[in-house]
Coordinates of C-alpha atoms in Angstrom, one line a residue:
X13 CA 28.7 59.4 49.3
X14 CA 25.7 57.1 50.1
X15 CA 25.4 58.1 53.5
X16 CA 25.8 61.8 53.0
X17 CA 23.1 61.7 49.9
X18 CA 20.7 59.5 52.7
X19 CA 21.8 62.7 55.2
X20 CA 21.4 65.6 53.2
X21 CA 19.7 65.7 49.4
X22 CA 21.5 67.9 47.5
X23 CA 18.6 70.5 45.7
X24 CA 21.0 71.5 43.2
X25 CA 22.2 68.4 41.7
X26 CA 18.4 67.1 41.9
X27 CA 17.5 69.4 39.5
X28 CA 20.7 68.9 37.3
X29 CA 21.8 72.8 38.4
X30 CA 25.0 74.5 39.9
X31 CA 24.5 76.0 43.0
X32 CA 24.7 79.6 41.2
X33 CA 21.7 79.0 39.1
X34 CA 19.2 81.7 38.5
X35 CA 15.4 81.8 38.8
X36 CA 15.4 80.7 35.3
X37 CA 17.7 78.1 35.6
X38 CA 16.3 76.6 38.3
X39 CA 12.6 76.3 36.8
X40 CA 14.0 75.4 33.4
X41 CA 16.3 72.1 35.5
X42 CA 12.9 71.1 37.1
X43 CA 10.7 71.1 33.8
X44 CA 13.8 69.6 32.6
X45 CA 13.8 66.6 35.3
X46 CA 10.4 66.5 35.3
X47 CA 10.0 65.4 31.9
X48 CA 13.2 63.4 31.8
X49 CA 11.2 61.0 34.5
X50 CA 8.0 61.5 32.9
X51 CA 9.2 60.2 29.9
X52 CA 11.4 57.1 31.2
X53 CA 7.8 56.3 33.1
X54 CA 9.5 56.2 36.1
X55 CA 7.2 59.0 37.5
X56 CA 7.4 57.1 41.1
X57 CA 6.4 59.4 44.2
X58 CA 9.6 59.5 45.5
X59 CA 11.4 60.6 42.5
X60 CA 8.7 63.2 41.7
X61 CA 8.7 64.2 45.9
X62 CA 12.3 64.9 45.8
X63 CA 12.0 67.3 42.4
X64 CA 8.8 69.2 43.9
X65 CA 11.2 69.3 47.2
X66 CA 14.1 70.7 45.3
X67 CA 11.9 73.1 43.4
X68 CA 10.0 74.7 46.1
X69 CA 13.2 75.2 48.4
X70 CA 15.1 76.8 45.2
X71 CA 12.4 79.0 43.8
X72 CA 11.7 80.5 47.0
X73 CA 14.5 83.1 47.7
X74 CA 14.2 82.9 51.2
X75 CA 14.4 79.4 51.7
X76 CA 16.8 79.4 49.3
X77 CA 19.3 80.9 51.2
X78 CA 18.5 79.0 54.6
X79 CA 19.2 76.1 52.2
X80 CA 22.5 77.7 50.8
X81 CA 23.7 77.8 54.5
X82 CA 22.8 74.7 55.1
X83 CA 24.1 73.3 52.7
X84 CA 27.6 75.2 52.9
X85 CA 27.8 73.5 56.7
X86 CA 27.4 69.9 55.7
X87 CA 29.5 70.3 53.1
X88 CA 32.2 71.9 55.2
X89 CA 31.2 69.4 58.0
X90 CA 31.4 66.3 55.5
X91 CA 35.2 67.5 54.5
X92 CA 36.2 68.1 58.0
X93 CA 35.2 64.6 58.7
X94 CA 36.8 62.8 55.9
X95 CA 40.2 64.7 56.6
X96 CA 40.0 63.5 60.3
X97 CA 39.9 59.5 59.3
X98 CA 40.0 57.7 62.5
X99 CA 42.0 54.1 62.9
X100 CA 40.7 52.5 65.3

């Protein structure tokens, strides 16, 4: 899990979303995480990069569905993997 989250950020669960979230949705999860780190004063650039990240590929419909793609691939990709354990 470590190595897939270092791989590939997962937009949705950043923003504390499912995948099938709206316009709506997805602005109300990053006001949402925004203040949730804002308020444990945690505001670090990293943790506020990854939200503007997951905002700006999510709110743009285009890019959203590049990332859906994406997304559906690694995941797919990550399962095929696992499945195929290799003893060595």
């Amino acid at each position: 899990d470590t190595i897939q989250r270092k791989i590939f950020e997962d937009h949705y669960s950043t923003l504390g979303i499912s995948a099938h979230a709206t316009q709506a949705e997805i602005a109300t999860g990053f006001k949402r995480a925004l203040t949730k780190l804002n308020s444990k004063h945690q505001a670090d650039q990293r943790n506020r990069a990854r939200l503007n990240a997951a905002h700006s590929v999510l709110s743009d419909s285009d890019a959203k569905s590049a990332y859906d793609k994406h997304r559906k691939f690694v995941n797919t990709t990550t399962l095929f993997l696992a499945s195929a354990s290799v003893s060595l």
